[in-house]
XYZ file of C-alpha atoms in Angstrom:
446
model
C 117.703 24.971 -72.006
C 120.474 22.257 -71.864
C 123.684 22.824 -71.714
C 122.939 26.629 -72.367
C 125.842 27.892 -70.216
C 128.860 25.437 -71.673
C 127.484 26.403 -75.345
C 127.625 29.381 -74.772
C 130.475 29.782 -73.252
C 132.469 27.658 -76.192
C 130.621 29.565 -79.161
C 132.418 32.527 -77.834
C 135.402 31.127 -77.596
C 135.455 29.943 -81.070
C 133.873 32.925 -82.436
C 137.917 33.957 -81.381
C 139.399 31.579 -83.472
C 137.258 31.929 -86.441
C 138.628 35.550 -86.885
C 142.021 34.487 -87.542
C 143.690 33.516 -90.504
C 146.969 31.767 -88.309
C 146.690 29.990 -85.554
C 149.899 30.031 -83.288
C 149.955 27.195 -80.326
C 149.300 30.333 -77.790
C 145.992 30.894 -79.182
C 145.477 26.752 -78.916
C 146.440 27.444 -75.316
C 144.132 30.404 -74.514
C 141.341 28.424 -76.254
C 142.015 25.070 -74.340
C 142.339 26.773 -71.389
C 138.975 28.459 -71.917
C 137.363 25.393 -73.002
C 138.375 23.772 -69.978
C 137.154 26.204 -67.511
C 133.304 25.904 -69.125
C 133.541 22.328 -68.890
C 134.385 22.192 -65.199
C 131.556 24.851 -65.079
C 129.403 22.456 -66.109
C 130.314 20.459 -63.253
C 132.111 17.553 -66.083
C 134.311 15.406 -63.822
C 138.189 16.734 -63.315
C 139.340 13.513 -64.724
C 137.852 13.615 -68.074
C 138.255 17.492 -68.922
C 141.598 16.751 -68.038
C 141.411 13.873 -70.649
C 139.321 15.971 -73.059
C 141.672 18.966 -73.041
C 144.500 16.670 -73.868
C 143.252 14.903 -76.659
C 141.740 18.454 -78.227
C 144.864 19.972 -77.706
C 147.301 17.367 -79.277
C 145.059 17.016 -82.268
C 144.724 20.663 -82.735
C 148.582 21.255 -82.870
C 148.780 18.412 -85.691
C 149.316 19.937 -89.268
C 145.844 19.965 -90.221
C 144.881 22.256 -88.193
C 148.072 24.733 -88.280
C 148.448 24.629 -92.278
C 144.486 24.919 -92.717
C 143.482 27.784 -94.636
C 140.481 27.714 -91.910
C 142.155 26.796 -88.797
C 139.413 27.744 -86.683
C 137.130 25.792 -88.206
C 139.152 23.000 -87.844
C 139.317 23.550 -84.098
C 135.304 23.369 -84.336
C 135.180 20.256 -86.383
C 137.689 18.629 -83.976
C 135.881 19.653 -80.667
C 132.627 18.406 -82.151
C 133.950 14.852 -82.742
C 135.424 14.466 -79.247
C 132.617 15.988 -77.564
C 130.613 12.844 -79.670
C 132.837 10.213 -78.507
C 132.813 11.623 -74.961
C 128.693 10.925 -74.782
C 128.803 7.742 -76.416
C 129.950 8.121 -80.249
C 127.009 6.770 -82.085
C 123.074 7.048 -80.516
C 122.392 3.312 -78.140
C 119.549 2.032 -79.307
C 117.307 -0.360 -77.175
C 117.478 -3.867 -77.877
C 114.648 -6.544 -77.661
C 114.754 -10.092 -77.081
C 114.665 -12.850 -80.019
C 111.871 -14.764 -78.330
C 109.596 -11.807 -79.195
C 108.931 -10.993 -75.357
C 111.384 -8.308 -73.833
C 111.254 -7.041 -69.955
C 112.652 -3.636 -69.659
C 113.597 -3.604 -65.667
C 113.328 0.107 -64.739
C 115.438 1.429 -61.149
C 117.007 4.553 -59.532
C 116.759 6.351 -56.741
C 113.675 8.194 -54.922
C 112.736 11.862 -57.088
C 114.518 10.834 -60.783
C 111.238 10.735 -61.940
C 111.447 6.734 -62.249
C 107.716 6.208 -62.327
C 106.678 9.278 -65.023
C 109.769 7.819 -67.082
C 107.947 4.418 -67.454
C 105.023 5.693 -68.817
C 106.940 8.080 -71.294
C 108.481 4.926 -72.251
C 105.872 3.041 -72.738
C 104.358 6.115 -75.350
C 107.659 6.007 -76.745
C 107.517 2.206 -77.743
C 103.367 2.166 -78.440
C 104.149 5.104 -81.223
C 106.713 2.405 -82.590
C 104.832 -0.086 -83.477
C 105.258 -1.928 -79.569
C 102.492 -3.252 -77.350
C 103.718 -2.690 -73.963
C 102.485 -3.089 -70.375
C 103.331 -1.581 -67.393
C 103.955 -3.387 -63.947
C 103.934 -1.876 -60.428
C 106.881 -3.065 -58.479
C 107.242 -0.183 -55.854
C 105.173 -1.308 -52.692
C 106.924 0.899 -49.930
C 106.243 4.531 -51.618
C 102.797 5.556 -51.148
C 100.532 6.139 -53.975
C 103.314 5.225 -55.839
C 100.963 2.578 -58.211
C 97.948 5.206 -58.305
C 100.719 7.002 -60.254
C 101.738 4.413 -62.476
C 97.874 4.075 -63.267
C 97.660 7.389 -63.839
C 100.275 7.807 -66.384
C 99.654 4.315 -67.998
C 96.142 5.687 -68.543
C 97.961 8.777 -70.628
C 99.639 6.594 -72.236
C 96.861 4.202 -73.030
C 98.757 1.330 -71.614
C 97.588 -1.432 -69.255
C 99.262 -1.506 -65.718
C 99.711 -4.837 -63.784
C 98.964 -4.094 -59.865
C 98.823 -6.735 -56.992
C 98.007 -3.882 -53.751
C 97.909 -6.316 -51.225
C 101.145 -8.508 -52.269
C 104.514 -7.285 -50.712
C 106.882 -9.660 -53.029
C 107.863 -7.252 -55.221
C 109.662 -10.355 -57.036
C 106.306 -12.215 -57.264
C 104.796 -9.532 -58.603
C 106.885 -9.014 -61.593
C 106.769 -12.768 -62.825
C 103.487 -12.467 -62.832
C 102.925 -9.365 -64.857
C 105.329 -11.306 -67.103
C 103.123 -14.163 -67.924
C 99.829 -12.116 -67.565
C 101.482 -9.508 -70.954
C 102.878 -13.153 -72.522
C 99.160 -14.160 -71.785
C 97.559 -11.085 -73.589
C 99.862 -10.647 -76.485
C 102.240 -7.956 -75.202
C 105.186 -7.889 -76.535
C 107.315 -5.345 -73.942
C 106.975 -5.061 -70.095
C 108.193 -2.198 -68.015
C 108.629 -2.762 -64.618
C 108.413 -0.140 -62.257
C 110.889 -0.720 -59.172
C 111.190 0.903 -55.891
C 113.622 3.575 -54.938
C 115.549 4.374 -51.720
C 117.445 8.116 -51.277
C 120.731 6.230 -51.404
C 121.892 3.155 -52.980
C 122.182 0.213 -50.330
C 121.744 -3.765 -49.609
C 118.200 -3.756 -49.170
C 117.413 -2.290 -52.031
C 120.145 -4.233 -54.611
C 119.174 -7.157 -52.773
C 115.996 -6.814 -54.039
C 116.479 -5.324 -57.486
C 118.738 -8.838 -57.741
C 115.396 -11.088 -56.500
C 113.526 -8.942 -59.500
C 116.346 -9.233 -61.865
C 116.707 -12.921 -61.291
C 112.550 -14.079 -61.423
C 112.027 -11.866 -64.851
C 115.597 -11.897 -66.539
C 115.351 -8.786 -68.026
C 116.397 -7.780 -71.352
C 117.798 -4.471 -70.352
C 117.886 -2.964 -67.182
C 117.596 0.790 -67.707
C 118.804 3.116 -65.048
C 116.497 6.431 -64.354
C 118.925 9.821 -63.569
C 118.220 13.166 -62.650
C 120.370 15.315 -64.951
C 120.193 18.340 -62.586
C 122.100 16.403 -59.749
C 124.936 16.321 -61.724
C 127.738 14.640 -60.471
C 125.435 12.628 -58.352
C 123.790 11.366 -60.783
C 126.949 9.445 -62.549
C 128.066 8.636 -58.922
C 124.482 6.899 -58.623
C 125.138 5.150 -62.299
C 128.320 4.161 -61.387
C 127.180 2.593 -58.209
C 123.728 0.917 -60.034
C 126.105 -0.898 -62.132
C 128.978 -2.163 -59.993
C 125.774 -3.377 -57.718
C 123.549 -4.575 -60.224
C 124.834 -4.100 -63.790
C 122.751 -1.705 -66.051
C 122.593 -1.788 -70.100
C 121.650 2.040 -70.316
C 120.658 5.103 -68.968
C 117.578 7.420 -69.162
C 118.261 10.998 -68.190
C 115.855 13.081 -66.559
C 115.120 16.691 -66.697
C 117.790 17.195 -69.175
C 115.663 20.295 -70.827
C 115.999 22.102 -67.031
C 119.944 21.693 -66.462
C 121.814 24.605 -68.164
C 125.366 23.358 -67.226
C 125.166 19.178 -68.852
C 127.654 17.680 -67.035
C 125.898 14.470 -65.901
C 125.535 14.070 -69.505
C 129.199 14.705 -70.957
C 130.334 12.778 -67.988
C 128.334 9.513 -67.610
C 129.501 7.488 -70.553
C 132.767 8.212 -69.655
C 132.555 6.821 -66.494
C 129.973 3.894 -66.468
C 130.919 2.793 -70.291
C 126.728 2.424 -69.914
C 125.331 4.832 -72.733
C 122.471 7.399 -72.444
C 119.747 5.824 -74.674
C 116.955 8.223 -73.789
C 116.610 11.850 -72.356
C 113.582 13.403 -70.900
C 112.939 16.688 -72.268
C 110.045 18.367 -70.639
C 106.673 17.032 -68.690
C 104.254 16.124 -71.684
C 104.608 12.038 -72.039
C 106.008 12.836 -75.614
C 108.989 14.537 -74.111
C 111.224 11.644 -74.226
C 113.995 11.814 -76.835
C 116.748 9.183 -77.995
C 119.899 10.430 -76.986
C 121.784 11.221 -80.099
C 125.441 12.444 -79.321
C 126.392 13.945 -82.532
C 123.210 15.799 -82.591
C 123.799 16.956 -79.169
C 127.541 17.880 -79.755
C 125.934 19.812 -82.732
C 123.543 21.705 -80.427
C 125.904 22.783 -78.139
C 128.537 24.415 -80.814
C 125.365 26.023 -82.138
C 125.448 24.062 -85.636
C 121.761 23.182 -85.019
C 120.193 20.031 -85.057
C 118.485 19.743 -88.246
C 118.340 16.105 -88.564
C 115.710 15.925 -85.083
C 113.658 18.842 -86.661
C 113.036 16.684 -89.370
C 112.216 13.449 -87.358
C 109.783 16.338 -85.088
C 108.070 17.325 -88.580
C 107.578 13.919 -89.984
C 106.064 12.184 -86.645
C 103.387 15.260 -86.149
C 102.913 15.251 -90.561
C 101.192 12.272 -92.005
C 102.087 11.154 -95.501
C 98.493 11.800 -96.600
C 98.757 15.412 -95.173
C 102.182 16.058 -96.646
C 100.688 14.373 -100.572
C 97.858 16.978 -99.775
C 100.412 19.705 -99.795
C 102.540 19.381 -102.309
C 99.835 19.079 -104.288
C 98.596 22.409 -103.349
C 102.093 24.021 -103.837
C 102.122 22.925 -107.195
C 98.873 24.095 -108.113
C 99.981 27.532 -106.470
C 96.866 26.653 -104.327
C 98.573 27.254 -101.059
C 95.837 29.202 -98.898
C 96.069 30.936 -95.627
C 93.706 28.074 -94.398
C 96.722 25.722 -94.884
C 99.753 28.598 -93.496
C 97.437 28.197 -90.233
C 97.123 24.571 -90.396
C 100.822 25.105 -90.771
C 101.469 27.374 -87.239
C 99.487 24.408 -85.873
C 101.862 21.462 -87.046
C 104.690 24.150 -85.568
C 102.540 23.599 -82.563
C 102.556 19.779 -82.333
C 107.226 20.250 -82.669
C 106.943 21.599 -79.206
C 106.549 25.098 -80.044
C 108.630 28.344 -81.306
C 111.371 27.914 -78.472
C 112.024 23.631 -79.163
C 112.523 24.278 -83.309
C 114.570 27.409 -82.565
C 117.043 25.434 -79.636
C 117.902 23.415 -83.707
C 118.356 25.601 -85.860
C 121.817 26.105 -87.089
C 123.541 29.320 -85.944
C 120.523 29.250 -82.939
C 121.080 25.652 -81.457
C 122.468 26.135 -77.910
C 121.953 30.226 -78.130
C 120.532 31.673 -75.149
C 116.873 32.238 -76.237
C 115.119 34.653 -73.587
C 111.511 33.282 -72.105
C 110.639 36.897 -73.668
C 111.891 36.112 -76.956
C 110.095 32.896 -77.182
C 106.915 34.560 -75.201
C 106.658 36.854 -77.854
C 107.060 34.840 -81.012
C 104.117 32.492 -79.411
C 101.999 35.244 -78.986
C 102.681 36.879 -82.509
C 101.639 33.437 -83.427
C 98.416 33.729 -81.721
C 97.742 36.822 -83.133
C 97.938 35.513 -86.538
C 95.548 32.886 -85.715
C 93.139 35.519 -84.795
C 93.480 37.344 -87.345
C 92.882 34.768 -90.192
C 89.735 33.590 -88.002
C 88.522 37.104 -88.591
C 88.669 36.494 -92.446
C 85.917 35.221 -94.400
C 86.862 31.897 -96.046
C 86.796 33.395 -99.301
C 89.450 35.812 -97.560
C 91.398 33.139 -96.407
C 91.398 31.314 -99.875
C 92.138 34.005 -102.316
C 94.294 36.898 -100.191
C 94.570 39.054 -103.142
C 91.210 40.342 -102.594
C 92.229 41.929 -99.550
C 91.645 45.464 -100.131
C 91.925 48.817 -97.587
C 88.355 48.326 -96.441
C 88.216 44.615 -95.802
C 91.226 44.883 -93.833
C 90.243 47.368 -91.864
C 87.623 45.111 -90.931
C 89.570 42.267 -89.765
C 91.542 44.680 -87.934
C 88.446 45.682 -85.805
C 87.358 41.437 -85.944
C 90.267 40.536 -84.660
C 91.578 43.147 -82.092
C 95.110 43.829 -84.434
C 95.946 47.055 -85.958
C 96.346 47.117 -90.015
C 99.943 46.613 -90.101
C 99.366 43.335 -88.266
C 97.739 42.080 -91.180
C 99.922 43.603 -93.977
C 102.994 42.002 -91.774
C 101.015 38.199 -91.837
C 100.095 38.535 -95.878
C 103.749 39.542 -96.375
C 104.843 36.639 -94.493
C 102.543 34.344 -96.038
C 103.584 35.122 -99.840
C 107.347 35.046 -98.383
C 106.207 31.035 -96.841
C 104.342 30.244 -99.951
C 107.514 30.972 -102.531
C 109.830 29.250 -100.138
C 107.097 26.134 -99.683
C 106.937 25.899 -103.512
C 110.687 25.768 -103.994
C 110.465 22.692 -101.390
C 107.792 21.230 -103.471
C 109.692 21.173 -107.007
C 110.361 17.599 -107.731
C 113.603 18.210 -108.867
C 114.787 19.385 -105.035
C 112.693 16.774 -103.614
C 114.609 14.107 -105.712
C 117.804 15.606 -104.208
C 116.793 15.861 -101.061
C 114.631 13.250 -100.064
C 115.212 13.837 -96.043
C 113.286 17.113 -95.955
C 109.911 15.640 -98.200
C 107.236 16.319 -95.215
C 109.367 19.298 -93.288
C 107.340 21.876 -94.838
């Protein structure tokens, strides 16, 4: 999980400070001397804990913190907004160009993931409304265009190839006026990579760079290299200039400090972060939500966005509708698992939740709530639909019987019916219209 290690290591030191009702500038000390020792855990560059600590520190000693009847909380509150500014301060979006047309030039080195990135990207921008196309600009890596093909055809996205040219240059104008040709509206380009950043390679990223004039040239990280990786960024952009960064693997580094320390010291923001395999796994980099995860306030505000993308409007109209009627069946609490499902699972909506976001989460923990899931499934298959509609006519015998259907024991299915009237009074509370009025962020959450 990312940045599992720091968060936890700065929940606990909080969880310190939140038990006392005066805070004396010792306890500051122990605590930014604490803090400081997970960051450079985290492998954060010297320079900016150094600079972090500081700023923390002086604003913590200031006399809203020391006269606050909830000092420690105060701490929090401060530590979350520098850890924001330290990643960038408000989410980068990407920009397009006013002619309508907009070239994304994608480059990094060899193993970032460069080439799987372009086709999440491309998903990304098709599910927004965008018509993009993908070009191949690596010729020196083999099969490197089968796999652009490969992951354009996930993505259902064309891919521009010219196999026997060797001008990478050439290539990309063309795939520029073929997608102005056929209506596109975004192209990706695709460049080559080289294990270290030298002349032959910026030379060449320049020839590309100057034929397409790019909109935004988008540099491709691997979070687990950690200080490499803003080493890398900073060297991209002295050479070449970049407008953002994509970070790779972000799900699979524990410590984060590629991430806390790359805005810092490119002044290039993280606009995206890859978050798993699946070609939906690539997030916008928000750094308040982020800071949030990693102080374990949650991150309720991307659960929402998770719940809305995999809920249609007609779907979540269908619902309510149900709720109101008190016509909620176990039909729909499945259909409901499933949606769960589609958010990346028990272990992505737990990593934001508030009071969980950031926790360590065992692989057994989360293995075991997916499989109680699963069970569930089973055991509602096993009903008849008249079962599944109307609950209350569950009695010993028919239970018994979808015990022996679906392989659970009795208390199995006493546990899911419990759970479902427990879901079903908490769905209808969402569906009033007087809380929906109020809160008109969570209409299609549940």
């Amino acid at each position: 999980m990312a940045f599992e290690s720091l968060s936890e290591k700065l929940q606990n030191t909080f969880k310190k400070l939140k038990g006392k009702g005066v805070l004396t500038e010792a306890d500051i000390n122990d605590a930014m001397r604490e803090v400081k020792l997970a960051l450079l855990e985290a492998d954060v560059n010297f320079r900016i804990v150094k600079e972090f600590v500081a700023s923390v520190k002086e604003k913590c000693l200031g006399s809203e913190v020391m006269g606050s009847l909830t000092p420690g909380q105060q701490v929090i509150k401060i530590v979350n907004e520098e850890l924001t500014d330290l990643m960038g301060g408000a989410g980068s979006k990407l920009t397009y160009s006013p002619s309508g047309f907009t070239v994304l030039l994608m480059v990094g080195l060899q193993g970032t993931g460069k080439t799987t990135t372009c086709g999440k990207l491309a998903a990304y921008l098709k599910k927004n409304g965008k018509k993009p196309m993908l070009c191949a600009c690596d010729i020196y890596r083999p099969a490197a265009i089968d796999q652009l093909e490969v992951v354009g055809a996930s993505a259902d996205v064309p891919v521009y190839t010219e196999r026997d040219n060797k001008n990478a240059e050439e290539i990309a104008l063309n795939a520029r006026n073929e997608a102005e040709r056929k209506g596109r509206d975004v192209l990706i380009v695709d460049t080559a990579g080289r294990l270290q950043i030298d002349e032959e390679l910026m030379e060449e990223l320049a020839r590309i760079k100057k034929a397409v004039k790019p909109h935004e040239i988008l540099l491709v990280v691997d979070a687990l290299t950690g200080q490499d990786a803003v080493n890398a960024a900073e060297g991209f952009n002295d050479k070449l200039g970049i407008d953002g960064i994509i970070m790779t693997k972000l799900d699979g580094d524990s410590r984060g400090g590629a991430a806390l320390s790359a805005k810092k010291v490119t002044g290039k923001p993280i606009k995206f972060v890859g978050m798993g395999e699946k070609l939906d796994a690539l997030e916008p980099f928000h750094p308040d939500r982020m800071a949030g995860r990693i102080l374990g306030m949650g991150d309720m505000l991307s659960l929402i966005e998770k719940a809305q993308e995999s809920y249609d409007d007609e779907q979540a109209a269908k619902l309510e509708k149900k709720l109101r009627k008190n016509e909620f069946t176990l039909e729909d609490y499945l259909e409901q698992m499933a949606q769960m499902q589609k958010m990346g699972g028990l272990g992505k909506m737990l990593e934001m939740m508030p009071g969980l976001g950031g926790k360590k989460i065992s692989e057994d923990e989360i293995e075991k709530g997916e499989k109680e899931l699963k069970q569930m499934e089973a055991i509602i298959y096993s009903m008849t639909p008249e079962e599944r509609r109307d609950p209350k006519i569950l009695n010993a015998s028919r239970r018994r019987r979808i015990a022996a259907g679906s392989g659970q024991p009795v208390s199995k299915i006493n546990n899911l019916i419990k759970k479902y009237e427990d879901t079903k009074k908490l769905m209808k509370q969402f569906a009033n219209p007087g809380f929906m009025k109020k809160n008109k962020k969570f209409k299609g959450l549940f």
